[in-house]
PDB file of C-alpha atoms in Angstrom:
ATOM      1  CA  MET A   5      13.906  -9.114 -10.359  1.00 38.00           C
ATOM      2  CA  LEU A   6      12.942  -6.362 -12.675  1.00 42.00           C
ATOM      3  CA  SER A   7      11.525  -7.720 -16.169  1.00 37.00           C
ATOM      4  CA  THR A   8      11.769  -6.309 -19.588  1.00 34.00           C
ATOM      5  CA  SER A   9       7.840  -6.341 -19.659  1.00 34.00           C
ATOM      6  CA  SER A  10       7.972  -3.869 -16.701  1.00 40.00           C
ATOM      7  CA  HIS A  11       9.750  -1.300 -18.957  1.00 41.00           C
ATOM      8  CA  ILE A  12       6.540  -0.421 -21.018  1.00 40.00           C
ATOM      9  CA  ILE A  13       4.750   2.598 -20.498  1.00 42.00           C
ATOM     10  CA  LYS A  14       1.202   1.977 -21.012  1.00 45.00           C
ATOM     11  CA  ASN A  15      -0.953   4.687 -22.895  1.00 46.00           C
ATOM     12  CA  THR A  16       1.644   7.388 -21.799  1.00 58.00           C
ATOM     13  CA  ILE A  17       2.636  10.049 -24.178  1.00 65.00           C
ATOM     14  CA  LEU A  18       4.539  12.969 -22.436  1.00 79.00           C
ATOM     15  CA  ASP A  19       5.054  16.348 -24.076  1.00 82.00           C
ATOM     16  CA  SER A  20       7.659  18.905 -22.962  1.00 84.00           C
ATOM     17  CA  ASN A  21       5.129  20.455 -20.583  1.00 89.00           C
ATOM     18  CA  ASP A  22       4.654  17.012 -18.934  1.00 89.00           C
ATOM     19  CA  ILE A  23       8.271  16.579 -18.468  1.00 92.00           C
ATOM     20  CA  SER A  24       8.794  20.065 -16.991  1.00 92.00           C
ATOM     21  CA  GLU A  25       6.129  19.476 -14.470  1.00 94.00           C
ATOM     22  CA  ILE A  26       7.794  15.937 -13.601  1.00 95.00           C
ATOM     23  CA  ILE A  27      10.921  17.798 -13.139  1.00 95.00           C
ATOM     24  CA  ASN A  28       9.801  20.583 -11.314  1.00 95.00           C
ATOM     25  CA  ASN A  29       7.832  18.070  -8.950  1.00 95.00           C
ATOM     26  CA  LEU A  30      10.932  16.011  -8.469  1.00 96.00           C
ATOM     27  CA  MET A  31      13.202  18.985  -7.441  1.00 95.00           C
ATOM     28  CA  TRP A  32      10.448  20.400  -5.190  1.00 94.00           C
ATOM     29  CA  LYS A  33       9.835  17.176  -3.325  1.00 96.00           C
ATOM     30  CA  SER A  34      13.263  15.409  -3.258  1.00 96.00           C
ATOM     31  CA  PHE A  35      14.809  17.393  -0.581  1.00 92.00           C
ATOM     32  CA  SER A  36      12.074  16.306   2.089  1.00 93.00           C
ATOM     33  CA  GLU A  37      12.189  12.698   0.737  1.00 95.00           C
ATOM     34  CA  PRO A  38      13.568  10.614   3.635  1.00 95.00           C
ATOM     35  CA  ASP A  39      14.480   7.569   1.516  1.00 97.00           C
ATOM     36  CA  ILE A  40      18.042   7.896   0.086  1.00 98.00           C
ATOM     37  CA  SER A  41      18.166   4.780  -1.768  1.00 98.00           C
ATOM     38  CA  LEU A  42      18.616   3.771  -5.473  1.00 98.00           C
ATOM     39  CA  PHE A  43      15.190   2.234  -6.454  1.00 97.00           C
ATOM     40  CA  GLU A  44      12.789   4.332  -4.140  1.00 96.00           C
ATOM     41  CA  GLY A  45      14.767   7.232  -2.843  1.00 97.00           C
ATOM     42  CA  GLN A  46      17.025  10.459  -3.550  1.00 98.00           C
ATOM     43  CA  MET A  47      19.864   8.424  -5.358  1.00 98.00           C
ATOM     44  CA  GLY A  48      17.390   7.240  -7.982  1.00 97.00           C
ATOM     45  CA  ILE A  49      16.097  10.880  -8.334  1.00 98.00           C
ATOM     46  CA  ALA A  50      19.472  12.191  -8.722  1.00 97.00           C
ATOM     47  CA  LEU A  51      20.247   9.741 -11.510  1.00 97.00           C
ATOM     48  CA  ALA A  52      17.189  10.543 -13.544  1.00 96.00           C
ATOM     49  CA  LEU A  53      17.590  14.246 -13.196  1.00 96.00           C
ATOM     50  CA  VAL A  54      21.264  14.193 -14.248  1.00 94.00           C
ATOM     51  CA  LYS A  55      20.615  11.891 -17.164  1.00 93.00           C
ATOM     52  CA  TYR A  56      18.001  14.135 -18.286  1.00 93.00           C
ATOM     53  CA  SER A  57      19.995  17.158 -17.705  1.00 92.00           C
ATOM     54  CA  GLN A  58      22.698  15.585 -20.166  1.00 86.00           C
ATOM     55  CA  LYS A  59      20.082  15.314 -22.828  1.00 86.00           C
ATOM     56  CA  ILE A  60      18.916  18.914 -22.706  1.00 87.00           C
ATOM     57  CA  GLU A  61      22.164  20.462 -21.403  1.00 83.00           C
ATOM     58  CA  ASN A  62      20.509  22.120 -18.335  1.00 85.00           C
ATOM     59  CA  GLU A  63      23.138  23.279 -15.819  1.00 88.00           C
ATOM     60  CA  THR A  64      20.598  24.364 -13.255  1.00 92.00           C
ATOM     61  CA  ILE A  65      19.462  20.642 -12.948  1.00 93.00           C
ATOM     62  CA  VAL A  66      23.109  19.659 -12.454  1.00 91.00           C
ATOM     63  CA  ASP A  67      23.656  22.311  -9.838  1.00 93.00           C
ATOM     64  CA  PHE A  68      20.549  21.037  -7.993  1.00 95.00           C
ATOM     65  CA  VAL A  69      21.788  17.422  -8.203  1.00 95.00           C
ATOM     66  CA  ASP A  70      25.275  18.321  -6.730  1.00 94.00           C
ATOM     67  CA  ILE A  71      23.360  19.657  -3.725  1.00 95.00           C
ATOM     68  CA  LEU A  72      21.031  16.680  -3.547  1.00 97.00           C
ATOM     69  CA  LEU A  73      24.110  14.223  -3.539  1.00 96.00           C
ATOM     70  CA  GLU A  74      25.566  16.136  -0.703  1.00 95.00           C
ATOM     71  CA  LYS A  75      22.497  15.636   1.137  1.00 96.00           C
ATOM     72  CA  ILE A  76      22.539  11.954   0.332  1.00 97.00           C
ATOM     73  CA  ILE A  77      26.218  11.576   1.566  1.00 96.00           C
ATOM     74  CA  THR A  78      25.456  13.445   4.853  1.00 96.00           C
ATOM     75  CA  LYS A  79      22.598  10.886   5.658  1.00 96.00           C
ATOM     76  CA  LEU A  80      24.649   7.531   4.765  1.00 96.00           C
ATOM     77  CA  ASP A  81      24.882   6.814   8.543  1.00 95.00           C
ATOM     78  CA  THR A  82      21.102   6.469   8.594  1.00 94.00           C
ATOM     79  CA  CYS A  83      21.123   3.714   6.040  1.00 95.00           C
ATOM     80  CA  THR A  84      21.289   0.451   7.811  1.00 93.00           C
ATOM     81  CA  SER A  85      20.563  -1.884   4.828  1.00 96.00           C
ATOM     82  CA  ILE A  86      23.398  -3.005   2.420  1.00 97.00           C
ATOM     83  CA  SER A  87      20.898  -4.054  -0.427  1.00 97.00           C
ATOM     84  CA  PHE A  88      20.979  -2.648  -3.920  1.00 98.00           C
ATOM     85  CA  ALA A  89      17.427  -1.467  -3.998  1.00 97.00           C
ATOM     86  CA  SER A  90      17.180   0.249  -0.654  1.00 97.00           C
ATOM     87  CA  GLY A  91      20.713   0.261   0.979  1.00 98.00           C
ATOM     88  CA  LEU A  92      24.299   1.124   0.606  1.00 98.00           C
ATOM     89  CA  ALA A  93      25.251  -1.168  -2.259  1.00 98.00           C
ATOM     90  CA  GLY A  94      22.770   0.699  -4.672  1.00 98.00           C
ATOM     91  CA  ILE A  95      23.849   4.201  -3.375  1.00 98.00           C
ATOM     92  CA  GLY A  96      27.581   3.285  -3.844  1.00 97.00           C
ATOM     93  CA  TRP A  97      26.589   1.942  -7.351  1.00 97.00           C
ATOM     94  CA  GLY A  98      24.996   5.329  -8.070  1.00 97.00           C
ATOM     95  CA  LEU A  99      28.011   7.430  -7.109  1.00 97.00           C
ATOM     96  CA  GLU A 100      30.287   5.181  -9.076  1.00 95.00           C
ATOM     97  CA  TYR A 101      28.048   5.436 -12.147  1.00 95.00           C
ATOM     98  CA  LEU A 102      27.887   9.168 -11.946  1.00 95.00           C
ATOM     99  CA  ILE A 103      31.750   9.368 -11.584  1.00 94.00           C
ATOM    100  CA  GLN A 104      32.376   6.925 -14.222  1.00 92.00           C
ATOM    101  CA  ASN A 105      30.285   8.718 -16.710  1.00 91.00           C
ATOM    102  CA  GLU A 106      31.703  12.015 -15.920  1.00 90.00           C
ATOM    103  CA  PHE A 107      28.581  13.566 -14.291  1.00 89.00           C
ATOM    104  CA  ILE A 108      30.340  14.471 -11.102  1.00 87.00           C
ATOM    105  CA  GLU A 109      34.192  14.697 -10.144  1.00 81.00           C
ATOM    106  CA  GLU A 110      35.811  12.125  -7.853  1.00 79.00           C
ATOM    107  CA  VAL A 111      34.021  11.436  -4.535  1.00 83.00           C
ATOM    108  CA  ASN A 112      36.073  11.574  -1.342  1.00 86.00           C
ATOM    109  CA  THR A 113      37.539   7.921  -0.726  1.00 88.00           C
ATOM    110  CA  ASP A 114      36.244   8.079   2.823  1.00 93.00           C
ATOM    111  CA  ILE A 115      32.687   7.785   1.546  1.00 95.00           C
ATOM    112  CA  PHE A 116      33.394   4.441  -0.385  1.00 95.00           C
ATOM    113  CA  ASP A 117      35.346   3.160   2.503  1.00 96.00           C
ATOM    114  CA  TYR A 118      32.322   3.682   4.622  1.00 97.00           C
ATOM    115  CA  ILE A 119      30.196   1.869   2.311  1.00 97.00           C
ATOM    116  CA  ASP A 120      32.558  -0.945   1.815  1.00 97.00           C
ATOM    117  CA  GLN A 121      33.320  -1.420   5.367  1.00 97.00           C
ATOM    118  CA  ASN A 122      29.590  -1.822   6.288  1.00 97.00           C
ATOM    119  CA  ILE A 123      28.805  -4.141   3.274  1.00 98.00           C
ATOM    120  CA  MET A 124      31.796  -6.283   4.384  1.00 97.00           C
ATOM    121  CA  ARG A 125      30.204  -6.646   7.821  1.00 96.00           C
ATOM    122  CA  ILE A 126      27.751  -8.930   6.229  1.00 96.00           C
ATOM    123  CA  ASP A 127      29.047 -12.393   5.357  1.00 96.00           C
ATOM    124  CA  PRO A 128      28.220 -12.894   1.602  1.00 95.00           C
ATOM    125  CA  ARG A 129      28.426 -16.675   2.327  1.00 93.00           C
ATOM    126  CA  ARG A 130      25.226 -16.256   4.376  1.00 93.00           C
ATOM    127  CA  ILE A 131      23.261 -14.328   1.758  1.00 94.00           C
ATOM    128  CA  TRP A 132      20.872 -16.881   0.172  1.00 95.00           C
ATOM    129  CA  ASP A 133      18.814 -14.397  -1.633  1.00 97.00           C
ATOM    130  CA  LEU A 134      20.015 -14.029  -5.174  1.00 97.00           C
ATOM    131  CA  SER A 135      17.673 -11.083  -6.342  1.00 97.00           C
ATOM    132  CA  ILE A 136      19.032  -7.830  -7.655  1.00 96.00           C
ATOM    133  CA  GLU A 137      16.963  -5.883  -5.023  1.00 97.00           C
ATOM    134  CA  ASP A 138      18.038  -7.499  -1.828  1.00 97.00           C
ATOM    135  CA  GLY A 139      20.577 -10.335  -2.750  1.00 97.00           C
ATOM    136  CA  PHE A 140      23.772 -11.504  -4.296  1.00 98.00           C
ATOM    137  CA  GLU A 141      22.956 -10.138  -7.834  1.00 97.00           C
ATOM    138  CA  GLY A 142      22.696  -6.500  -6.615  1.00 97.00           C
ATOM    139  CA  LEU A 143      25.773  -6.906  -4.400  1.00 98.00           C
ATOM    140  CA  LEU A 144      27.668  -8.172  -7.408  1.00 97.00           C
ATOM    141  CA  HIS A 145      26.517  -5.210  -9.503  1.00 97.00           C
ATOM    142  CA  TYR A 146      28.028  -2.822  -6.907  1.00 97.00           C
ATOM    143  CA  ILE A 147      31.310  -4.961  -6.608  1.00 97.00           C
ATOM    144  CA  LEU A 148      31.846  -5.010 -10.288  1.00 96.00           C
ATOM    145  CA  ILE A 149      31.334  -1.152 -11.038  1.00 95.00           C
ATOM    146  CA  HIS A 150      33.452  -0.458  -7.832  1.00 95.00           C
ATOM    147  CA  ILE A 151      36.349  -2.675  -9.265  1.00 94.00           C
ATOM    148  CA  GLN A 152      36.002  -0.955 -12.434  1.00 92.00           C
ATOM    149  CA  GLY A 153      36.090   2.422 -10.980  1.00 91.00           C
ATOM    150  CA  ALA A 154      39.305   1.454  -8.993  1.00 90.00           C
ATOM    151  CA  HIS A 155      40.923   0.473 -12.300  1.00 87.00           C
ATOM    152  CA  ASP A 156      39.725   3.618 -14.010  1.00 85.00           C
ATOM    153  CA  GLN A 157      41.367   5.665 -11.292  1.00 84.00           C
ATOM    154  CA  LYS A 158      44.384   3.363 -11.106  1.00 83.00           C
ATOM    155  CA  THR A 159      43.948   2.927  -7.253  1.00 84.00           C
ATOM    156  CA  ASP A 160      44.163  -0.278  -5.178  1.00 85.00           C
ATOM    157  CA  LYS A 161      41.128  -2.848  -5.588  1.00 85.00           C
ATOM    158  CA  PRO A 162      38.274  -2.227  -3.234  1.00 92.00           C
ATOM    159  CA  PHE A 163      37.405  -4.823  -0.485  1.00 94.00           C
ATOM    160  CA  ASP A 164      39.903  -7.036   1.262  1.00 94.00           C
ATOM    161  CA  SER A 165      41.226 -10.086  -0.384  1.00 94.00           C
ATOM    162  CA  ILE A 166      39.157 -12.391   2.091  1.00 96.00           C
ATOM    163  CA  TYR A 167      36.071 -10.883   0.970  1.00 97.00           C
ATOM    164  CA  LEU A 168      36.842 -11.079  -2.618  1.00 96.00           C
ATOM    165  CA  SER A 169      37.712 -14.682  -2.273  1.00 96.00           C
ATOM    166  CA  ASP A 170      34.348 -15.256  -0.699  1.00 97.00           C
ATOM    167  CA  ILE A 171      32.636 -13.710  -3.574  1.00 97.00           C
ATOM    168  CA  SER A 172      34.767 -15.828  -6.006  1.00 96.00           C
ATOM    169  CA  ASN A 173      33.753 -19.082  -4.259  1.00 97.00           C
ATOM    170  CA  ILE A 174      30.186 -18.105  -4.316  1.00 97.00           C
ATOM    171  CA  CYS A 175      30.268 -17.524  -8.084  1.00 97.00           C
ATOM    172  CA  LEU A 176      31.979 -20.623  -8.487  1.00 96.00           C
ATOM    173  CA  ARG A 177      29.300 -22.399  -6.531  1.00 95.00           C
ATOM    174  CA  LEU A 178      26.450 -20.666  -8.530  1.00 96.00           C
ATOM    175  CA  ASN A 179      28.076 -21.020 -11.980  1.00 89.00           C
ATOM    176  CA  GLY A 180      26.127 -23.480 -13.962  1.00 85.00           C
ATOM    177  CA  LYS A 181      23.092 -23.571 -11.673  1.00 90.00           C
ATOM    178  CA  LYS A 182      19.807 -22.326 -12.654  1.00 92.00           C
ATOM    179  CA  ILE A 183      19.918 -18.626 -12.048  1.00 95.00           C
ATOM    180  CA  SER A 184      18.838 -15.449 -13.995  1.00 94.00           C
ATOM    181  CA  THR A 185      20.510 -14.571 -17.211  1.00 94.00           C
ATOM    182  CA  THR A 186      21.660 -11.389 -15.709  1.00 94.00           C
ATOM    183  CA  LEU A 187      23.256 -12.894 -12.784  1.00 96.00           C
ATOM    184  CA  LYS A 188      25.059 -15.444 -15.038  1.00 96.00           C
ATOM    185  CA  LEU A 189      26.664 -12.545 -16.947  1.00 94.00           C
ATOM    186  CA  LEU A 190      27.725 -10.813 -13.758  1.00 95.00           C
ATOM    187  CA  ILE A 191      29.329 -14.020 -12.558  1.00 96.00           C
ATOM    188  CA  TYR A 192      31.120 -14.518 -15.940  1.00 93.00           C
ATOM    189  CA  LYS A 193      32.569 -10.960 -15.496  1.00 93.00           C
ATOM    190  CA  TYR A 194      33.675 -11.440 -12.004  1.00 95.00           C
ATOM    191  CA  LEU A 195      35.369 -14.898 -12.525  1.00 94.00           C
ATOM    192  CA  ALA A 196      37.186 -13.465 -15.614  1.00 91.00           C
ATOM    193  CA  PHE A 197      38.363 -10.519 -13.574  1.00 90.00           C
ATOM    194  CA  VAL A 198      39.767 -13.208 -10.893  1.00 90.00           C
ATOM    195  CA  LYS A 199      41.426 -15.383 -13.470  1.00 89.00           C
ATOM    196  CA  ASN A 200      43.023 -12.626 -15.703  1.00 85.00           C
ATOM    197  CA  ASN A 201      42.933  -9.560 -13.297  1.00 79.00           C
ATOM    198  CA  THR A 202      41.119  -7.867 -16.132  1.00 76.00           C
ATOM    199  CA  LEU A 203      37.520  -6.607 -15.753  1.00 74.00           C
ATOM    200  CA  ILE A 204      35.481  -7.176 -18.769  1.00 71.00           C
ATOM    201  CA  ASN A 205      33.723  -3.859 -19.782  1.00 79.00           C
ATOM    202  CA  TYR A 206      30.791  -3.358 -17.210  1.00 84.00           C
ATOM    203  CA  LYS A 207      28.201  -1.181 -18.870  1.00 84.00           C
ATOM    204  CA  ILE A 208      24.682  -0.789 -17.716  1.00 85.00           C
ATOM    205  CA  ASN A 209      21.790   0.994 -19.363  1.00 84.00           C
ATOM    206  CA  LEU A 210      19.936   2.835 -16.329  1.00 88.00           C
ATOM    207  CA  LEU A 211      16.640   1.557 -17.803  1.00 88.00           C
ATOM    208  CA  ASP A 212      17.610  -1.937 -16.476  1.00 88.00           C
ATOM    209  CA  PHE A 213      17.241  -0.438 -12.995  1.00 90.00           C
ATOM    210  CA  SER A 214      13.926   1.623 -13.580  1.00 89.00           C
ATOM    211  CA  THR A 215      10.326   0.609 -13.938  1.00 86.00           C
ATOM    212  CA  ALA A 216       7.964   3.121 -15.418  1.00 80.00           C
ATOM    213  CA  ILE A 217       4.479   3.919 -14.069  1.00 85.00           C
ATOM    214  CA  SER A 218       2.359   1.440 -15.762  1.00 79.00           C
ATOM    215  CA  ASP A 219      -0.958   3.474 -16.028  1.00 82.00           C
ATOM    216  CA  PHE A 220       0.244   7.121 -15.768  1.00 86.00           C
ATOM    217  CA  HIS A 221      -2.624   9.901 -15.257  1.00 86.00           C
ATOM    218  CA  LYS A 222      -1.385  13.454 -15.675  1.00 86.00           C
ATOM    219  CA  SER A 223      -3.966  14.980 -13.365  1.00 87.00           C
ATOM    220  CA  GLU A 224      -2.634  12.840 -10.512  1.00 89.00           C
ATOM    221  CA  LEU A 225       1.167  13.836 -11.079  1.00 90.00           C
ATOM    222  CA  THR A 226       1.586  15.021  -7.553  1.00 90.00           C
ATOM    223  CA  LYS A 227       0.369  11.866  -6.015  1.00 92.00           C
ATOM    224  CA  TYR A 228       3.074   9.481  -7.494  1.00 94.00           C
ATOM    225  CA  PRO A 229       6.115   8.260  -5.671  1.00 95.00           C
ATOM    226  CA  LEU A 230       9.372   9.770  -6.684  1.00 96.00           C
ATOM    227  CA  GLY A 231      11.640   6.865  -7.197  1.00 96.00           C
ATOM    228  CA  LEU A 232      13.072   4.950 -10.149  1.00 95.00           C
ATOM    229  CA  HIS A 233      10.776   2.053  -9.432  1.00 92.00           C
ATOM    230  CA  GLU A 234       7.111   2.963 -10.488  1.00 90.00           C
ATOM    231  CA  GLY A 235       7.686   6.360  -9.678  1.00 95.00           C
ATOM    232  CA  LEU A 236       8.340   9.924 -11.498  1.00 96.00           C
ATOM    233  CA  SER A 237      12.022   9.194 -11.760  1.00 96.00           C
ATOM    234  CA  GLY A 238      11.366   5.981 -13.618  1.00 94.00           C
ATOM    235  CA  LEU A 239       8.797   7.792 -15.817  1.00 93.00           C
ATOM    236  CA  LEU A 240      11.310  10.371 -16.625  1.00 93.00           C
ATOM    237  CA  MET A 241      13.999   7.885 -17.323  1.00 92.00           C
ATOM    238  CA  HIS A 242      11.905   6.211 -19.925  1.00 89.00           C
ATOM    239  CA  SER A 243      10.989   9.388 -21.600  1.00 87.00           C
ATOM    240  CA  ILE A 244      14.693   9.855 -22.203  1.00 84.00           C
ATOM    241  CA  TYR A 245      14.939   6.735 -24.364  1.00 77.00           C
ATOM    242  CA  GLU A 246      11.654   7.107 -26.269  1.00 68.00           C
TER     243      GLU A 246
END
């Protein structure tokens, strides 16, 4: 799981020229990036770019992200994992985040149907990994933000009743066990939703899903990976909050 300590950028001071170079590098290389995932690939790049475009009010970046998202959507069928870090749960989470924060308009429901159907093919009762990257915590992040999206749009709850019941039973089984603080909070939110049919406000800081490059050297900028996890997108994300 990502830790708070990984959010520290060591010995790195970025000026406007550095940030411009990072953005140019991301935009130049992201189309040829084969990975479409949240942590390492195009979805994470899209989130970092659109978040920075909000800060500087740059429509050119917004237009670029729209094209990048279209490319991600056309490649969904190449994604065989349902995990949060590298699979469909993370991509679906990214789309919901962009919609709910009004960065993009509503996405075709067929896209979420495709993601949800593929996620439901995996029995959640057989997911023993509890991590955010590949396990139950990441899955619960997507389920909660997706339920919130349906509530905001006043549409039917996503996933079928059997799947949601299975998730509820897993939460009840884990509740009170020795698990991460973040997973405990997600479980509390989900069980409250089940009990009261009301979702307690689900808010996430994108820094929670990004790790900065720990020892950044400007002279080697073009050699770094592009993603949110110890890549240029993570570095850009952290520069927003400095």
